[in-house]
Amino acid sequence: MLYAIIATDTLDSLSQRMAARPAHLARLEVLNDAGRLVLAGPHPAIDSSDPGSAGFTGSLVVAEFASLEAAQAWAQADPYCAAGVYAQVQVKPFKQVFPRS
């Protein structure tokens, strides 16, 4: 089943985010290579794809996991959690309607 991982950053998280980014992306690459990643990316703090020093307010990952518990465990093990980037992480079942698969 698909799950949406919706994370909210702490204030002024940009330096921590950038330091942990390579490890964060490496984990996403594993999901992608396994064909389990639907989409992933950050929420810019301003209306721009490159927010510069304004940074980001959180992230969204939609991926396939065996269960809600597995998705929650994966989300909690994210390097952004360990680095203090995320203030809150919510994991919810997700039903993809579009694009049709």
mmCIF file with all atom_site columns, C-alpha atoms in Angstrom:
data_model
loop_
_atom_site.group_PDB
_atom_site.id
_atom_site.type_symbol
_atom_site.label_atom_id
_atom_site.label_alt_id
_atom_site.label_comp_id
_atom_site.label_asym_id
_atom_site.label_entity_id
_atom_site.label_seq_id
_atom_site.pdbx_PDB_ins_code
_atom_site.Cartn_x
_atom_site.Cartn_y
_atom_site.Cartn_z
_atom_site.occupancy
_atom_site.B_iso_or_equiv
_atom_site.pdbx_formal_charge
_atom_site.auth_seq_id
_atom_site.auth_comp_id
_atom_site.auth_asym_id
_atom_site.auth_atom_id
_atom_site.pdbx_PDB_model_num
ATOM 1   C CA . MET A 1 1   ? 0.000  0.000  0.000   1.00 0.00 ? 1   MET A CA 1
ATOM 2   C CA . LEU A 1 2   ? 1.051  3.596  -0.503  1.00 0.00 ? 2   LEU A CA 1
ATOM 3   C CA . TYR A 1 3   ? 1.726  5.917  2.439   1.00 0.00 ? 3   TYR A CA 1
ATOM 4   C CA . ALA A 1 4   ? 2.186  9.682  2.601   1.00 0.00 ? 4   ALA A CA 1
ATOM 5   C CA . ILE A 1 5   ? 4.924  10.877 4.921   1.00 0.00 ? 5   ILE A CA 1
ATOM 6   C CA . ILE A 1 6   ? 4.262  14.512 5.730   1.00 0.00 ? 6   ILE A CA 1
ATOM 7   C CA . ALA A 1 7   ? 6.989  16.235 7.705   1.00 0.00 ? 7   ALA A CA 1
ATOM 8   C CA . THR A 1 8   ? 7.166  19.733 9.149   1.00 0.00 ? 8   THR A CA 1
ATOM 9   C CA . ASP A 1 9   ? 10.541 21.386 9.679   1.00 0.00 ? 9   ASP A CA 1
ATOM 10  C CA . THR A 1 10  ? 11.698 23.127 12.821  1.00 0.00 ? 10  THR A CA 1
ATOM 11  C CA . LEU A 1 11  ? 12.321 26.857 12.480  1.00 0.00 ? 11  LEU A CA 1
ATOM 12  C CA . ASP A 1 12  ? 15.651 27.778 10.891  1.00 0.00 ? 12  ASP A CA 1
ATOM 13  C CA . SER A 1 13  ? 16.353 24.183 9.846   1.00 0.00 ? 13  SER A CA 1
ATOM 14  C CA . LEU A 1 14  ? 18.207 24.958 6.615   1.00 0.00 ? 14  LEU A CA 1
ATOM 15  C CA . SER A 1 15  ? 21.752 24.325 7.864   1.00 0.00 ? 15  SER A CA 1
ATOM 16  C CA . GLN A 1 16  ? 20.765 21.016 9.495   1.00 0.00 ? 16  GLN A CA 1
ATOM 17  C CA . ARG A 1 17  ? 18.795 20.069 6.380   1.00 0.00 ? 17  ARG A CA 1
ATOM 18  C CA . MET A 1 18  ? 21.728 20.709 4.068   1.00 0.00 ? 18  MET A CA 1
ATOM 19  C CA . ALA A 1 19  ? 24.132 18.738 6.304   1.00 0.00 ? 19  ALA A CA 1
ATOM 20  C CA . ALA A 1 20  ? 21.833 15.690 6.427   1.00 0.00 ? 20  ALA A CA 1
ATOM 21  C CA . ARG A 1 21  ? 20.669 15.932 2.801   1.00 0.00 ? 21  ARG A CA 1
ATOM 22  C CA . PRO A 1 22  ? 23.097 13.395 1.239   1.00 0.00 ? 22  PRO A CA 1
ATOM 23  C CA . ALA A 1 23  ? 22.049 10.656 3.690   1.00 0.00 ? 23  ALA A CA 1
ATOM 24  C CA . HIS A 1 24  ? 18.370 11.592 3.285   1.00 0.00 ? 24  HIS A CA 1
ATOM 25  C CA . LEU A 1 25  ? 18.614 11.382 -0.513  1.00 0.00 ? 25  LEU A CA 1
ATOM 26  C CA . ALA A 1 26  ? 20.484 8.067  -0.345  1.00 0.00 ? 26  ALA A CA 1
ATOM 27  C CA . ARG A 1 27  ? 17.543 6.493  1.514   1.00 0.00 ? 27  ARG A CA 1
ATOM 28  C CA . LEU A 1 28  ? 15.117 7.833  -1.070  1.00 0.00 ? 28  LEU A CA 1
ATOM 29  C CA . GLU A 1 29  ? 17.304 6.397  -3.850  1.00 0.00 ? 29  GLU A CA 1
ATOM 30  C CA . VAL A 1 30  ? 16.914 2.938  -2.290  1.00 0.00 ? 30  VAL A CA 1
ATOM 31  C CA . LEU A 1 31  ? 13.106 3.272  -2.414  1.00 0.00 ? 31  LEU A CA 1
ATOM 32  C CA . ASN A 1 32  ? 13.281 4.621  -5.956  1.00 0.00 ? 32  ASN A CA 1
ATOM 33  C CA . ASP A 1 33  ? 15.573 1.837  -7.170  1.00 0.00 ? 33  ASP A CA 1
ATOM 34  C CA . ALA A 1 34  ? 13.150 -0.711 -5.684  1.00 0.00 ? 34  ALA A CA 1
ATOM 35  C CA . GLY A 1 35  ? 10.261 0.870  -7.624  1.00 0.00 ? 35  GLY A CA 1
ATOM 36  C CA . ARG A 1 36  ? 8.501  1.884  -4.392  1.00 0.00 ? 36  ARG A CA 1
ATOM 37  C CA . LEU A 1 37  ? 8.842  5.688  -4.546  1.00 0.00 ? 37  LEU A CA 1
ATOM 38  C CA . VAL A 1 38  ? 5.968  7.633  -6.126  1.00 0.00 ? 38  VAL A CA 1
ATOM 39  C CA . LEU A 1 39  ? 7.236  11.135 -5.342  1.00 0.00 ? 39  LEU A CA 1
ATOM 40  C CA . ALA A 1 40  ? 9.342  13.031 -2.841  1.00 0.00 ? 40  ALA A CA 1
ATOM 41  C CA . GLY A 1 41  ? 10.384 16.599 -2.261  1.00 0.00 ? 41  GLY A CA 1
ATOM 42  C CA . PRO A 1 42  ? 10.522 19.572 0.059   1.00 0.00 ? 42  PRO A CA 1
ATOM 43  C CA . HIS A 1 43  ? 8.052  22.398 0.622   1.00 0.00 ? 43  HIS A CA 1
ATOM 44  C CA . PRO A 1 44  ? 9.844  25.702 -0.139  1.00 0.00 ? 44  PRO A CA 1
ATOM 45  C CA . ALA A 1 45  ? 9.246  28.399 2.478   1.00 0.00 ? 45  ALA A CA 1
ATOM 46  C CA . ILE A 1 46  ? 8.508  30.926 -0.275  1.00 0.00 ? 46  ILE A CA 1
ATOM 47  C CA . ASP A 1 47  ? 6.802  30.717 -3.667  1.00 0.00 ? 47  ASP A CA 1
ATOM 48  C CA . SER A 1 48  ? 9.930  29.618 -5.508  1.00 0.00 ? 48  SER A CA 1
ATOM 49  C CA . SER A 1 49  ? 11.461 26.316 -6.568  1.00 0.00 ? 49  SER A CA 1
ATOM 50  C CA . ASP A 1 50  ? 14.794 27.677 -5.262  1.00 0.00 ? 50  ASP A CA 1
ATOM 51  C CA . PRO A 1 51  ? 13.988 29.450 -1.976  1.00 0.00 ? 51  PRO A CA 1
ATOM 52  C CA . GLY A 1 52  ? 17.634 30.178 -1.156  1.00 0.00 ? 52  GLY A CA 1
ATOM 53  C CA . SER A 1 53  ? 18.153 31.251 2.447   1.00 0.00 ? 53  SER A CA 1
ATOM 54  C CA . ALA A 1 54  ? 14.367 31.189 3.089   1.00 0.00 ? 54  ALA A CA 1
ATOM 55  C CA . GLY A 1 55  ? 14.726 27.406 3.215   1.00 0.00 ? 55  GLY A CA 1
ATOM 56  C CA . PHE A 1 56  ? 11.945 24.884 3.506   1.00 0.00 ? 56  PHE A CA 1
ATOM 57  C CA . THR A 1 57  ? 8.986  24.229 5.775   1.00 0.00 ? 57  THR A CA 1
ATOM 58  C CA . GLY A 1 58  ? 8.836  20.461 5.429   1.00 0.00 ? 58  GLY A CA 1
ATOM 59  C CA . SER A 1 59  ? 8.792  17.502 3.079   1.00 0.00 ? 59  SER A CA 1
ATOM 60  C CA . LEU A 1 60  ? 6.427  15.072 1.401   1.00 0.00 ? 60  LEU A CA 1
ATOM 61  C CA . VAL A 1 61  ? 7.222  11.466 0.502   1.00 0.00 ? 61  VAL A CA 1
ATOM 62  C CA . VAL A 1 62  ? 4.711  9.083  -1.078  1.00 0.00 ? 62  VAL A CA 1
ATOM 63  C CA . ALA A 1 63  ? 5.990  5.522  -1.228  1.00 0.00 ? 63  ALA A CA 1
ATOM 64  C CA . GLU A 1 64  ? 4.953  1.898  -0.980  1.00 0.00 ? 64  GLU A CA 1
ATOM 65  C CA . PHE A 1 65  ? 5.455  0.041  2.293   1.00 0.00 ? 65  PHE A CA 1
ATOM 66  C CA . ALA A 1 66  ? 4.247  -3.328 3.593   1.00 0.00 ? 66  ALA A CA 1
ATOM 67  C CA . SER A 1 67  ? 2.283  -1.705 6.427   1.00 0.00 ? 67  SER A CA 1
ATOM 68  C CA . LEU A 1 68  ? 1.614  1.527  8.282   1.00 0.00 ? 68  LEU A CA 1
ATOM 69  C CA . GLU A 1 69  ? 4.057  0.395  10.959  1.00 0.00 ? 69  GLU A CA 1
ATOM 70  C CA . ALA A 1 70  ? 6.781  -0.168 8.359   1.00 0.00 ? 70  ALA A CA 1
ATOM 71  C CA . ALA A 1 71  ? 6.172  3.287  6.867   1.00 0.00 ? 71  ALA A CA 1
ATOM 72  C CA . GLN A 1 72  ? 6.284  4.880  10.321  1.00 0.00 ? 72  GLN A CA 1
ATOM 73  C CA . ALA A 1 73  ? 9.525  3.084  11.195  1.00 0.00 ? 73  ALA A CA 1
ATOM 74  C CA . TRP A 1 74  ? 11.103 4.156  7.899   1.00 0.00 ? 74  TRP A CA 1
ATOM 75  C CA . ALA A 1 75  ? 10.029 7.765  8.453   1.00 0.00 ? 75  ALA A CA 1
ATOM 76  C CA . GLN A 1 76  ? 11.341 7.883  12.021  1.00 0.00 ? 76  GLN A CA 1
ATOM 77  C CA . ALA A 1 77  ? 14.733 6.553  10.875  1.00 0.00 ? 77  ALA A CA 1
ATOM 78  C CA . ASP A 1 78  ? 15.167 9.404  8.382   1.00 0.00 ? 78  ASP A CA 1
ATOM 79  C CA . PRO A 1 79  ? 18.431 11.334 8.787   1.00 0.00 ? 79  PRO A CA 1
ATOM 80  C CA . TYR A 1 80  ? 16.411 14.558 8.912   1.00 0.00 ? 80  TYR A CA 1
ATOM 81  C CA . CYS A 1 81  ? 14.786 13.301 12.141  1.00 0.00 ? 81  CYS A CA 1
ATOM 82  C CA . ALA A 1 82  ? 18.170 12.512 13.688  1.00 0.00 ? 82  ALA A CA 1
ATOM 83  C CA . ALA A 1 83  ? 19.548 15.900 12.593  1.00 0.00 ? 83  ALA A CA 1
ATOM 84  C CA . GLY A 1 84  ? 16.676 17.833 14.166  1.00 0.00 ? 84  GLY A CA 1
ATOM 85  C CA . VAL A 1 85  ? 15.299 19.065 10.836  1.00 0.00 ? 85  VAL A CA 1
ATOM 86  C CA . TYR A 1 86  ? 11.801 17.717 11.411  1.00 0.00 ? 86  TYR A CA 1
ATOM 87  C CA . ALA A 1 87  ? 9.642  18.978 14.260  1.00 0.00 ? 87  ALA A CA 1
ATOM 88  C CA . GLN A 1 88  ? 6.799  16.625 13.364  1.00 0.00 ? 88  GLN A CA 1
ATOM 89  C CA . VAL A 1 89  ? 6.280  13.639 11.064  1.00 0.00 ? 89  VAL A CA 1
ATOM 90  C CA . GLN A 1 90  ? 2.856  12.274 10.145  1.00 0.00 ? 90  GLN A CA 1
ATOM 91  C CA . VAL A 1 91  ? 2.357  9.026  8.218   1.00 0.00 ? 91  VAL A CA 1
ATOM 92  C CA . LYS A 1 92  ? -0.978 8.287  6.556   1.00 0.00 ? 92  LYS A CA 1
ATOM 93  C CA . PRO A 1 93  ? -2.273 5.667  4.150   1.00 0.00 ? 93  PRO A CA 1
ATOM 94  C CA . PHE A 1 94  ? -2.546 7.138  0.647   1.00 0.00 ? 94  PHE A CA 1
ATOM 95  C CA . LYS A 1 95  ? -4.741 6.118  -2.262  1.00 0.00 ? 95  LYS A CA 1
ATOM 96  C CA . GLN A 1 96  ? -3.429 7.275  -5.626  1.00 0.00 ? 96  GLN A CA 1
ATOM 97  C CA . VAL A 1 97  ? -6.187 8.307  -8.021  1.00 0.00 ? 97  VAL A CA 1
ATOM 98  C CA . PHE A 1 98  ? -4.203 10.393 -10.540 1.00 0.00 ? 98  PHE A CA 1
ATOM 99  C CA . PRO A 1 99  ? -2.201 9.869  -12.518 1.00 0.00 ? 99  PRO A CA 1
ATOM 100 C CA . ARG A 1 100 ? -3.789 6.519  -13.136 1.00 0.00 ? 100 ARG A CA 1
ATOM 101 C CA . SER A 1 101 ? -1.332 3.714  -12.798 1.00 0.00 ? 101 SER A CA 1
#
